[in-house]
Coordinates of C-alpha atoms in Angstrom, one line a residue:
Chain A
M5 CA -56.0 -10.3 1.8
T6 CA -54.1 -7.2 0.6
D7 CA -50.5 -7.8 -0.4
F8 CA -48.5 -5.0 1.1
Y9 CA -45.2 -6.4 -0.3
P10 CA -45.7 -7.7 -3.8
S11 CA -42.6 -9.3 -5.4
R12 CA -41.8 -11.7 -8.3
H13 CA -44.8 -10.4 -10.3
A14 CA -43.4 -7.5 -12.3
A15 CA -40.8 -7.5 -15.1
K16 CA -38.8 -4.7 -13.4
P17 CA -37.6 -4.5 -9.8
E18 CA -38.8 -1.8 -7.5
M19 CA -37.8 -0.3 -4.2
L20 CA -41.0 0.1 -2.1
P21 CA -41.3 1.7 1.3
R22 CA -41.5 -0.4 4.4
R23 CA -45.1 -0.3 5.8
D24 CA -44.4 -1.7 9.3
P25 CA -42.5 -0.6 12.3
V26 CA -39.0 -2.1 13.0
F27 CA -39.1 -1.8 16.8
H28 CA -42.7 -2.5 17.5
G29 CA -42.7 -1.7 21.3
T30 CA -41.6 1.1 23.5
H31 CA -38.5 1.3 25.8
D32 CA -38.8 1.7 29.6
A33 CA -36.6 0.9 32.6
S34 CA -37.6 -2.7 32.6
S35 CA -36.7 -3.4 28.9
P36 CA -34.2 -6.1 28.2
L37 CA -32.2 -3.8 25.9
S38 CA -30.9 -0.3 26.5
R39 CA -32.5 2.7 24.8
A40 CA -29.3 3.0 22.6
Q41 CA -29.5 -0.7 21.6
S42 CA -33.2 -0.3 20.8
E43 CA -32.6 2.8 18.7
K44 CA -29.7 1.2 16.9
F45 CA -31.9 -1.8 16.0
E46 CA -34.5 0.5 14.6
R47 CA -32.1 2.7 12.6
D48 CA -29.5 0.1 11.4
G49 CA -31.7 -3.0 11.4
Y50 CA -29.3 -5.0 13.6
I51 CA -27.5 -5.1 16.9
V52 CA -24.8 -7.3 18.4
L53 CA -24.9 -8.7 21.9
Q54 CA -21.6 -9.8 23.4
N55 CA -21.1 -11.9 26.6
I56 CA -24.7 -12.8 27.3
F57 CA -23.7 -16.5 27.6
D58 CA -20.9 -17.5 29.9
A59 CA -17.9 -19.7 28.8
D60 CA -19.5 -22.9 30.0
E61 CA -22.7 -22.2 28.1
V62 CA -20.8 -21.4 24.9
R63 CA -18.8 -24.7 25.2
L64 CA -22.0 -26.6 25.7
L65 CA -23.5 -25.1 22.5
Q66 CA -20.4 -25.8 20.5
A67 CA -20.2 -29.4 21.7
E68 CA -23.9 -29.8 20.8
A69 CA -23.4 -28.4 17.3
K70 CA -20.5 -30.8 16.7
I71 CA -22.7 -33.8 17.9
I72 CA -25.5 -32.7 15.6
M73 CA -23.2 -32.3 12.5
A74 CA -21.3 -35.6 13.2
N75 CA -24.4 -37.7 13.4
P76 CA -26.6 -37.0 10.4
A77 CA -28.1 -40.5 10.7
A78 CA -29.8 -39.3 14.0
L79 CA -31.5 -36.4 12.2
D80 CA -34.6 -36.3 10.0
L81 CA -32.9 -36.6 6.6
Y82 CA -35.0 -33.9 4.9
T83 CA -33.7 -31.3 7.4
I84 CA -30.1 -31.6 6.1
V85 CA -28.8 -29.3 3.3
T86 CA -25.4 -30.1 1.7
E87 CA -23.0 -27.8 -0.1
P88 CA -23.6 -27.5 -3.8
G89 CA -21.8 -30.4 -5.5
S90 CA -20.7 -32.1 -2.3
D91 CA -21.9 -34.1 0.7
E92 CA -20.6 -31.6 3.2
I93 CA -23.4 -30.4 5.5
R94 CA -24.2 -26.7 5.1
S95 CA -27.3 -26.5 7.3
V96 CA -29.5 -28.6 9.5
F97 CA -33.1 -27.2 9.9
R98 CA -35.5 -27.5 12.8
I99 CA -32.8 -28.0 15.4
H100 CA -35.1 -26.8 18.2
D101 CA -37.1 -30.0 17.5
Q102 CA -34.2 -32.3 17.2
S103 CA -32.0 -31.3 20.1
P104 CA -33.1 -30.8 23.7
L105 CA -30.3 -28.2 24.2
M106 CA -31.4 -26.2 21.1
S107 CA -35.0 -26.5 22.3
R108 CA -34.0 -24.9 25.6
L109 CA -31.8 -22.3 23.7
V110 CA -34.7 -20.9 21.6
R111 CA -36.8 -20.4 24.8
D112 CA -34.0 -18.6 26.7
E113 CA -35.1 -15.3 28.1
R114 CA -31.9 -13.6 26.8
L115 CA -33.0 -14.4 23.3
A116 CA -36.7 -15.0 23.2
G117 CA -37.3 -12.2 25.8
V118 CA -35.5 -9.7 23.5
A119 CA -37.5 -10.9 20.5
R120 CA -40.8 -10.5 22.4
Y121 CA -39.6 -7.0 23.5
L122 CA -38.6 -5.8 19.9
L123 CA -41.7 -7.3 18.3
D124 CA -44.0 -6.4 21.2
D125 CA -45.9 -9.6 21.0
D126 CA -45.7 -13.2 22.0
V127 CA -43.3 -15.0 19.7
Y128 CA -43.0 -18.5 18.1
I129 CA -40.2 -20.2 16.1
H130 CA -40.7 -19.6 12.4
Q131 CA -37.5 -21.4 11.6
S132 CA -34.4 -22.7 13.3
R133 CA -31.2 -24.1 11.9
L134 CA -27.5 -24.8 12.5
N135 CA -25.3 -23.4 9.7
Y136 CA -21.8 -24.6 8.9
K137 CA -19.6 -22.8 6.4
P138 CA -16.6 -25.1 5.9
G139 CA -13.1 -23.8 5.5
F140 CA -11.1 -23.8 2.2
R141 CA -14.2 -24.2 0.0
G142 CA -17.1 -22.5 1.8
K143 CA -19.4 -20.9 -0.8
E144 CA -20.9 -17.4 -0.6
F145 CA -24.5 -16.6 0.3
Y146 CA -25.7 -13.9 -2.1
W147 CA -27.5 -10.8 -0.9
H148 CA -31.1 -11.3 0.1
S149 CA -33.8 -10.1 2.4
D150 CA -35.2 -13.1 4.3
F151 CA -38.6 -11.4 4.4
E152 CA -39.0 -11.3 0.6
T153 CA -38.8 -15.1 0.6
W154 CA -40.8 -15.6 3.7
H155 CA -43.5 -13.4 2.3
V156 CA -43.6 -14.8 -1.3
E157 CA -42.9 -18.4 -0.6
D158 CA -44.2 -18.9 3.0
G159 CA -47.0 -16.3 3.3
M160 CA -45.7 -14.2 6.1
P161 CA -47.9 -11.1 5.8
R162 CA -46.0 -8.3 7.6
M163 CA -42.6 -7.3 8.8
R164 CA -42.8 -8.4 12.4
A165 CA -40.1 -11.1 12.7
L166 CA -36.4 -11.1 13.4
S167 CA -33.5 -13.5 13.3
M168 CA -30.8 -14.3 15.8
S169 CA -27.5 -15.8 14.9
I170 CA -25.5 -17.3 17.8
L171 CA -21.9 -17.6 16.7
L172 CA -20.3 -21.0 17.5
E173 CA -16.9 -20.3 15.9
P174 CA -15.0 -17.0 15.7
N175 CA -16.4 -14.7 13.0
T176 CA -13.4 -12.8 11.6
A177 CA -13.1 -10.4 8.7
N178 CA -11.5 -13.2 6.7
N179 CA -13.7 -16.3 7.1
G180 CA -16.7 -15.1 5.2
P181 CA -18.6 -13.4 8.0
L182 CA -22.2 -12.2 7.8
M183 CA -22.4 -8.8 6.0
V184 CA -25.3 -6.5 6.4
M185 CA -26.4 -3.3 4.7
P186 CA -27.5 -1.1 7.6
G187 CA -30.7 0.8 6.9
S188 CA -31.6 -1.4 4.0
H189 CA -34.5 -2.9 6.2
L190 CA -36.4 0.4 5.6
K191 CA -36.8 -0.4 1.9
Y192 CA -38.5 -3.4 0.3
V193 CA -36.6 -4.5 -2.8
T194 CA -39.0 -6.5 -5.1
C195 CA -37.5 -9.2 -7.2
V196 CA -38.3 -10.3 -10.7
G197 CA -39.1 -13.7 -12.0
E198 CA -41.9 -16.2 -11.1
T199 CA -41.1 -18.6 -8.3
P200 CA -40.6 -22.1 -9.6
D201 CA -42.4 -25.0 -8.0
D202 CA -40.5 -26.5 -5.1
H203 CA -38.0 -23.7 -5.3
Y204 CA -36.6 -24.5 -1.8
L205 CA -35.0 -27.7 -3.1
T206 CA -32.4 -25.7 -4.9
S207 CA -32.6 -22.2 -3.3
L208 CA -31.2 -23.4 0.0
K209 CA -28.0 -24.3 -1.8
K210 CA -27.9 -21.5 -4.3
Q211 CA -30.6 -18.9 -4.7
E212 CA -31.6 -17.9 -8.3
Y213 CA -35.0 -16.4 -7.7
G214 CA -35.8 -13.8 -5.0
V215 CA -32.4 -12.2 -5.9
P216 CA -32.2 -8.4 -5.7
D217 CA -31.0 -6.5 -8.7
D218 CA -27.5 -4.9 -8.9
A219 CA -28.8 -1.3 -9.0
A220 CA -30.8 -1.7 -5.8
L221 CA -27.9 -3.3 -4.0
R222 CA -25.6 -0.5 -5.2
D223 CA -28.0 2.1 -4.0
L224 CA -28.4 0.5 -0.6
A225 CA -24.7 -0.1 -0.1
E226 CA -23.8 3.5 -1.2
V227 CA -26.2 5.1 1.3
N228 CA -24.9 3.4 4.5
G229 CA -22.0 1.1 3.5
I230 CA -21.7 -2.5 4.6
D231 CA -21.0 -3.7 8.1
A232 CA -19.7 -7.1 9.0
P233 CA -20.5 -7.8 12.7
L234 CA -17.6 -9.9 14.0
G235 CA -17.2 -11.7 17.3
K236 CA -16.0 -14.6 19.3
P237 CA -18.2 -17.7 19.9
G238 CA -21.3 -16.9 21.9
T239 CA -21.8 -13.5 20.3
V240 CA -25.4 -12.9 19.2
V241 CA -26.3 -10.9 16.1
I242 CA -30.0 -9.9 16.0
F243 CA -31.3 -8.6 12.7
D244 CA -34.6 -7.5 11.3
C245 CA -36.4 -9.8 8.9
N246 CA -36.0 -7.3 6.0
L247 CA -32.3 -6.5 6.4
M248 CA -30.3 -7.1 3.2
H249 CA -27.5 -9.5 4.1
G250 CA -25.2 -12.0 2.6
S251 CA -21.6 -13.4 3.0
N252 CA -18.6 -14.0 0.8
G253 CA -17.1 -17.4 0.4
N254 CA -14.4 -18.7 2.8
I255 CA -11.0 -19.9 1.5
T256 CA -9.4 -19.7 5.0
P257 CA -8.9 -23.0 6.9
F258 CA -11.2 -21.6 9.6
P259 CA -14.9 -22.7 9.4
R260 CA -17.8 -20.6 10.4
S261 CA -20.7 -22.0 12.4
N262 CA -23.8 -20.6 14.0
A263 CA -27.2 -21.5 15.5
F264 CA -29.9 -19.5 13.7
I265 CA -33.3 -18.8 15.1
V266 CA -36.2 -16.9 13.5
Y267 CA -38.8 -15.5 15.9
N268 CA -42.1 -14.4 14.5
A269 CA -44.9 -12.4 16.3
V270 CA -47.9 -14.7 17.0
S271 CA -50.1 -11.9 15.4
N272 CA -48.1 -12.3 12.2
K273 CA -49.0 -15.9 11.5
L274 CA -48.5 -17.3 8.0
Q275 CA -51.2 -17.0 5.3
D276 CA -51.2 -18.6 1.8
P277 CA -47.9 -17.8 0.0
Y278 CA -48.1 -14.4 -1.8
G279 CA -46.2 -15.7 -4.9
A280 CA -46.0 -19.5 -4.9
K281 CA -48.5 -22.2 -5.5
K282 CA -47.9 -24.0 -2.3
P283 CA -46.1 -23.1 0.9
R284 CA -42.6 -24.5 1.7
P285 CA -42.4 -27.5 4.0
T286 CA -42.9 -26.9 7.7
F287 CA -39.3 -27.8 8.6
I288 CA -38.3 -24.5 6.8
A289 CA -41.3 -22.4 7.8
S290 CA -43.4 -23.6 10.7
R291 CA -47.1 -23.1 10.3
E292 CA -47.9 -24.0 13.9
V293 CA -48.3 -20.8 16.0
K294 CA -47.7 -21.7 19.6
P295 CA -46.4 -18.9 21.9
L296 CA -43.0 -19.8 23.3
H297 CA -42.8 -20.5 27.0
I298 CA -39.8 -18.3 27.9
V299 CA -37.3 -19.8 30.4
S300 CA -34.6 -18.0 32.5
G301 CA -31.4 -19.3 34.1
A302 CA -28.2 -20.7 32.7
L303 CA -28.1 -23.3 29.9
T304 CA -27.1 -26.7 31.3
E305 CA -26.8 -30.2 29.9
P306 CA -30.4 -31.2 29.4
V307 CA -31.5 -34.2 31.5
L308 CA -32.9 -36.8 29.1
Chain B
M30 CA 21.0 -27.8 -12.8
T31 CA 20.0 -28.8 -9.3
D32 CA 16.3 -28.3 -8.5
F33 CA 16.2 -26.8 -5.0
Y34 CA 12.4 -26.6 -5.0
P35 CA 11.0 -29.7 -6.5
S36 CA 7.2 -29.8 -6.9
R37 CA 4.4 -31.6 -8.8
H38 CA 6.6 -34.8 -8.9
A39 CA 5.6 -36.8 -5.8
A40 CA 2.3 -38.3 -4.9
K41 CA 2.3 -36.6 -1.4
P42 CA 2.8 -33.0 -0.6
E43 CA 5.7 -31.9 1.5
M44 CA 6.8 -28.8 3.4
L45 CA 10.4 -28.0 2.6
P46 CA 12.7 -25.4 4.1
R47 CA 13.4 -22.2 2.1
R48 CA 17.0 -22.2 0.9
D49 CA 17.3 -18.5 0.0
P50 CA 17.3 -15.3 2.0
V51 CA 14.2 -13.1 2.0
F52 CA 15.9 -9.8 2.4
H53 CA 19.0 -10.2 0.3
G54 CA 20.7 -6.9 1.2
T55 CA 21.7 -5.0 4.3
H56 CA 20.2 -2.0 5.9
D57 CA 22.0 1.3 6.3
A58 CA 21.2 5.0 6.6
S59 CA 20.7 5.4 2.8
S60 CA 18.3 2.5 2.4
P61 CA 14.9 3.3 0.9
L62 CA 13.0 1.4 3.8
S63 CA 13.5 1.8 7.5
R64 CA 15.1 -1.0 9.5
A65 CA 11.7 -1.9 11.0
Q66 CA 10.2 -2.2 7.5
S67 CA 13.1 -4.3 6.3
E68 CA 12.8 -6.6 9.3
K69 CA 9.0 -6.9 8.9
F70 CA 9.5 -7.9 5.3
E71 CA 12.0 -10.6 6.3
R72 CA 9.9 -11.9 9.1
D73 CA 6.3 -11.7 7.7
G74 CA 7.1 -11.8 4.0
Y75 CA 5.2 -8.6 3.3
I76 CA 5.0 -4.8 4.0
V77 CA 2.5 -2.1 3.2
L78 CA 3.5 1.4 2.0
Q79 CA 1.0 4.2 2.5
N80 CA 1.1 7.6 0.9
I81 CA 4.1 7.1 -1.4
F82 CA 2.1 8.5 -4.3
D83 CA 0.3 11.9 -4.0
A84 CA -3.4 12.3 -4.9
D85 CA -2.7 13.5 -8.4
E86 CA -0.6 10.5 -9.2
V87 CA -3.2 8.1 -7.8
R88 CA -5.9 9.8 -9.9
L89 CA -3.7 9.4 -13.0
L90 CA -3.1 5.7 -12.3
Q91 CA -6.9 5.1 -11.7
A92 CA -7.8 6.9 -14.9
E93 CA -5.2 4.9 -16.9
A94 CA -6.5 1.7 -15.5
K95 CA -10.1 2.6 -16.6
I96 CA -8.8 3.5 -20.1
I97 CA -7.0 0.2 -20.4
M98 CA -10.0 -1.8 -19.2
A99 CA -12.5 0.1 -21.4
N100 CA -10.5 -0.4 -24.6
P101 CA -9.7 -4.1 -25.0
A102 CA -9.5 -3.6 -28.8
A103 CA -6.4 -1.5 -28.2
L104 CA -4.6 -4.3 -26.4
D105 CA -2.9 -7.5 -27.5
L106 CA -5.8 -9.9 -27.3
Y107 CA -3.8 -12.7 -25.8
T108 CA -2.9 -10.5 -22.8
I109 CA -6.6 -10.3 -21.6
V110 CA -8.0 -12.9 -19.2
T111 CA -11.7 -12.9 -18.5
E112 CA -13.8 -14.2 -15.5
P113 CA -14.6 -17.9 -15.6
G114 CA -17.9 -18.2 -17.6
S115 CA -18.1 -14.5 -18.6
D116 CA -16.6 -11.8 -20.8
E117 CA -15.8 -9.6 -17.9
I118 CA -12.1 -8.7 -17.9
R119 CA -10.2 -10.1 -14.9
S120 CA -6.6 -9.3 -15.8
V121 CA -4.6 -7.6 -18.5
F122 CA -1.0 -8.8 -18.7
R123 CA 2.2 -7.0 -19.8
I124 CA 0.7 -3.6 -19.0
H125 CA 4.2 -2.0 -18.8
D126 CA 4.6 -2.7 -22.5
Q127 CA 1.1 -1.5 -23.5
S128 CA 0.8 1.7 -21.5
P129 CA 3.4 4.5 -21.3
L130 CA 2.2 5.4 -17.8
M131 CA 2.5 1.9 -16.6
S132 CA 5.9 1.6 -18.3
R133 CA 6.9 4.7 -16.2
L134 CA 5.4 3.3 -13.1
V135 CA 7.4 0.1 -13.1
R136 CA 10.6 2.1 -13.3
D137 CA 9.7 4.4 -10.5
E138 CA 12.3 4.7 -7.8
R139 CA 9.7 4.4 -5.1
L140 CA 8.9 0.9 -6.4
A141 CA 11.8 -0.4 -8.4
G142 CA 14.3 1.2 -6.0
V143 CA 12.8 -0.7 -3.1
A144 CA 12.8 -3.9 -5.1
R145 CA 16.5 -3.4 -6.0
Y146 CA 17.2 -2.8 -2.3
L147 CA 15.3 -5.9 -1.0
L148 CA 16.7 -8.2 -3.7
D149 CA 20.2 -6.6 -3.6
D150 CA 20.6 -6.8 -7.3
D151 CA 19.5 -5.0 -10.5
V152 CA 15.9 -6.0 -11.3
Y153 CA 13.8 -6.6 -14.3
I154 CA 10.1 -7.1 -14.9
H155 CA 9.1 -10.8 -14.7
Q156 CA 5.4 -10.0 -15.1
S157 CA 3.1 -7.1 -14.9
R158 CA -0.7 -6.9 -15.0
L159 CA -3.8 -5.0 -14.2
N160 CA -6.2 -7.0 -12.0
Y161 CA -9.9 -6.2 -11.7
K162 CA -12.2 -8.1 -9.4
P163 CA -15.8 -7.0 -10.2
G164 CA -18.4 -6.4 -7.6
F165 CA -21.4 -8.7 -7.0
R166 CA -19.9 -11.8 -8.7
G167 CA -16.1 -11.5 -8.2
K168 CA -14.6 -15.0 -7.8
E169 CA -12.1 -16.1 -5.3
F170 CA -8.3 -16.6 -6.0
Y171 CA -7.4 -19.8 -4.1
W172 CA -4.3 -19.9 -1.9
H173 CA -1.0 -20.2 -3.7
S174 CA 2.7 -19.4 -3.7
D175 CA 3.6 -17.5 -6.9
F176 CA 7.1 -19.0 -6.7
E177 CA 5.8 -22.5 -6.9
T178 CA 4.3 -21.8 -10.3
W179 CA 7.1 -19.5 -11.5
H180 CA 9.6 -22.3 -10.6
V181 CA 7.7 -25.2 -12.0
E182 CA 6.1 -23.6 -15.1
D183 CA 8.5 -20.7 -15.9
G184 CA 11.9 -22.0 -14.7
M185 CA 12.7 -19.4 -12.0
P186 CA 15.5 -21.0 -10.2
R187 CA 15.7 -19.3 -6.8
M188 CA 13.6 -17.2 -4.4
R189 CA 14.9 -13.8 -5.3
A190 CA 11.8 -12.0 -6.7
L191 CA 8.9 -10.0 -5.2
S192 CA 5.6 -8.6 -6.1
M193 CA 4.1 -5.2 -5.7
S194 CA 0.4 -4.5 -5.7
I195 CA -0.6 -0.9 -6.2
L196 CA -4.2 -0.5 -5.1
L197 CA -6.5 1.4 -7.5
E198 CA -9.7 1.0 -5.6
P199 CA -10.3 0.9 -1.8
N200 CA -9.4 -2.5 -0.4
T201 CA -11.8 -3.1 2.5
A202 CA -12.3 -6.1 4.7
N203 CA -15.5 -6.9 2.7
N204 CA -14.6 -6.7 -1.0
G205 CA -12.4 -9.7 -1.2
P206 CA -9.0 -8.2 -0.3
L207 CA -5.7 -9.9 -0.7
M208 CA -5.1 -12.2 2.3
V209 CA -1.6 -13.4 3.2
M210 CA -0.2 -15.9 5.7
P211 CA 2.6 -14.1 7.4
G212 CA 5.7 -16.3 7.8
S213 CA 4.5 -18.8 5.2
H214 CA 7.3 -17.6 2.8
L215 CA 9.8 -19.4 5.0
K216 CA 8.4 -22.8 4.0
Y217 CA 8.1 -24.3 0.5
V218 CA 4.8 -26.2 0.1
T219 CA 5.2 -28.7 -2.7
C220 CA 2.1 -29.6 -4.8
V221 CA 1.0 -32.9 -6.2
G222 CA -0.1 -33.7 -9.7
E223 CA 1.8 -33.3 -13.1
T224 CA 1.4 -30.0 -14.8
P225 CA -0.9 -30.3 -17.9
D226 CA 0.3 -28.9 -21.2
D227 CA -0.7 -25.3 -21.7
H228 CA -1.8 -25.1 -18.1
Y229 CA -1.8 -21.3 -18.2
L230 CA -4.9 -21.2 -20.5
T231 CA -7.1 -22.3 -17.6
S232 CA -5.0 -21.7 -14.5
L233 CA -5.2 -17.9 -14.8
K234 CA -9.0 -18.3 -14.5
K235 CA -9.1 -21.0 -11.9
Q236 CA -6.1 -23.0 -10.7
E237 CA -6.4 -26.7 -10.3
Y238 CA -2.7 -27.7 -10.3
G239 CA 0.0 -26.1 -8.1
V240 CA -2.7 -26.0 -5.4
P241 CA -1.4 -26.5 -1.8
D242 CA -3.0 -29.2 0.3
D243 CA -5.4 -28.5 3.2
A244 CA -3.1 -29.8 5.9
A245 CA -0.2 -27.5 4.9
L246 CA -2.5 -24.5 4.7
R247 CA -4.0 -25.2 8.1
D248 CA -0.5 -25.6 9.6
L249 CA 0.7 -22.3 8.1
A250 CA -2.5 -20.4 9.1
E251 CA -2.5 -21.7 12.6
V252 CA 1.1 -20.6 13.2
N253 CA 0.8 -17.0 12.4
G254 CA -2.8 -16.4 11.4
I255 CA -4.0 -14.6 8.3
D256 CA -3.5 -10.9 7.5
A257 CA -5.5 -8.8 5.0
P258 CA -3.6 -5.7 4.2
L259 CA -6.2 -3.0 3.6
G260 CA -5.9 0.5 2.2
K261 CA -7.1 3.3 0.1
P262 CA -6.1 3.7 -3.5
G263 CA -2.4 4.3 -3.9
T264 CA -1.4 1.9 -1.1
V265 CA 1.4 -0.4 -2.1
V266 CA 1.6 -4.0 -0.8
I267 CA 5.0 -5.6 -1.3
F268 CA 5.3 -9.3 -0.8
D269 CA 7.9 -12.1 -1.2
C270 CA 7.6 -14.4 -4.2
N271 CA 6.9 -17.4 -1.9
L272 CA 4.3 -15.9 0.4
M273 CA 1.1 -17.9 0.6
H274 CA -1.7 -15.7 -0.5
G275 CA -5.2 -15.7 -1.9
S276 CA -8.5 -13.8 -1.7
N277 CA -12.2 -14.6 -1.1
G278 CA -14.9 -13.7 -3.7
N279 CA -16.6 -10.4 -3.7
I280 CA -20.4 -10.1 -3.5
T281 CA -20.3 -6.4 -2.5
P282 CA -21.1 -3.8 -5.1
F283 CA -17.5 -2.4 -4.8
P284 CA -14.9 -3.7 -7.3
R285 CA -11.3 -4.2 -6.5
S286 CA -8.5 -3.2 -8.9
N287 CA -4.8 -3.1 -8.7
A288 CA -1.7 -2.8 -10.8
F289 CA 0.6 -5.8 -10.2
I290 CA 4.3 -5.8 -10.8
V291 CA 6.8 -8.7 -10.3
Y292 CA 10.4 -7.7 -10.0
N293 CA 13.0 -10.4 -10.4
A294 CA 16.8 -10.2 -9.7
V295 CA 18.8 -10.2 -12.9
S296 CA 21.0 -12.9 -11.3
N297 CA 17.9 -15.1 -11.0
K298 CA 17.1 -15.4 -14.7
L299 CA 14.7 -18.0 -16.0
Q300 CA 15.9 -21.5 -16.9
D301 CA 14.0 -24.3 -18.5
P302 CA 10.8 -25.0 -16.5
Y303 CA 11.4 -27.4 -13.6
G304 CA 8.1 -29.3 -14.1
A305 CA 6.5 -28.5 -17.5
K306 CA 7.5 -29.4 -21.0
K307 CA 7.7 -25.8 -22.3
P308 CA 7.7 -22.5 -20.6
R309 CA 4.6 -20.3 -20.4
P310 CA 4.4 -17.5 -22.9
T311 CA 6.5 -14.4 -22.4
F312 CA 3.5 -12.1 -21.7
I313 CA 3.1 -14.0 -18.5
A314 CA 6.8 -14.6 -17.7
S315 CA 9.3 -12.5 -19.5
R316 CA 12.5 -14.2 -20.6
E317 CA 14.3 -11.1 -21.5
V318 CA 16.6 -10.0 -18.8
K319 CA 17.2 -6.2 -19.1
P320 CA 18.0 -4.3 -15.9
L321 CA 15.4 -1.6 -15.4
H322 CA 16.5 2.0 -15.7
I323 CA 15.1 3.5 -12.5
V324 CA 13.5 6.9 -12.7
S325 CA 12.7 9.4 -10.0
G326 CA 10.2 12.3 -9.7
A327 CA 6.4 12.5 -9.8
L328 CA 4.3 10.4 -12.2
T329 CA 2.9 12.7 -14.9
E330 CA 0.8 12.2 -18.0
P331 CA 3.2 10.7 -20.5
V332 CA 3.9 12.8 -23.5
L333 CA 3.1 10.7 -26.6

């Protein structure tokens, strides 16, 4: 199988062209996004949707996130990632399998329908997680393209996936919000260094391989600057799988929290990893390709 | 001598009232700030001055900062502070003694005249420094009140001092700008823990004593929120000695840099430290009280 996006092989980093569309479909009157939104996603690699959930739905999601975080014993232990050097929970993976409400959320037409439209294919969940960046001592996430890791470590062949972050706390300029480099998704920044075995055990806390070089980051940031999409709880940030993104630490007392969903096109199913001996565990990168059954209507308390 | 601001004595932190004015003078038609600016300084503990230097002056200051940073061998070695775990320069102290242009800057009427007005006294330089927060890997400065340290470790008796930060690179929301808690200067947050000997050797890199507790920071931030004064090079941020401030790290490629000047009222000269065995060295806290001779006119290349 041809490797269109080689990385972690060469001694020097390179900036390669993207070989896949960003917006895979075509816009028409029945599309779930406007033409301007579709074009912005294609050009900048991200869009922000405000007010797609009503206040009751947002409260429901926030309450569910608190319940999940407060009851680690109810979770599969291996799906929990803590802050470096502490027991504070940083992420819980595979939330769509561990919470009926989150299972309903990932199938929601307002999210999954948009993913299907942008990727022009049926979609499935490559990864889901709940992220929590605590106040006072929240650590940074350094710059990275998710696709580089998904390709090298998980075997995702092409750029036909996207992420959605559903904010559960206010994202302000000051509490370490997601930062993106608009337009960076059109280049593929290769990284140096071989991937160590079981890299995921440390990379989810602090990444040391699959890290882009300073010169590439400076080039990308100088072309189009850096955006930090902000918003109140319920805001949805949708971004392409190859968009360079990261976040500063957070010394403010105000934590950040979001539900994070990665949709992949069913035609883009995982192969053997392109730069690791064995694929990462399925709680980080699902290998089961089952087209999502998309559901419409308001989110409500699931009946158990 | 009565200690009006005890700290690092008790096992539990406290929030004490401020016992000194913020704006020590009175406003009239000849004042160097407007009434609104004076009132904002009193209420919020900080103000921002834009465009007080012209483009040539800003370029001159930026060039001088680069020269200082690029030639550490020309500096007194003990005035240089590096990033934790690296040789990258984080601060150079006592710049007004090591650079003719910086010596001229601290005497400038647009700065020193405003300090004299707000403190209603002749002023002298308690501390000066050049700060550089590198891109990509710039570390955070955790929340602190400067006065707490100046009182405990340097012996500054009362709150009658202020700081001016002259921005030398753009301060954006994303590159770890100064953050302040407006109104926090009206409370004195005591810190726990005895001050170790020669604390300054590590505290300038990463502070572990004189750190306010989470509950106090949450209270202060919830009352009035958090502001991040942004601006282009040449912008001047003036803030009270007891304002709670800090900054997040900086993963963007864009460094931050500023010249930092602390003016103290001559009537507020240093005593023995209130919570340390011996005072910090004079390059960090001058003990020589000499009223500044204030100079007007444009900054120009000093004739050597």
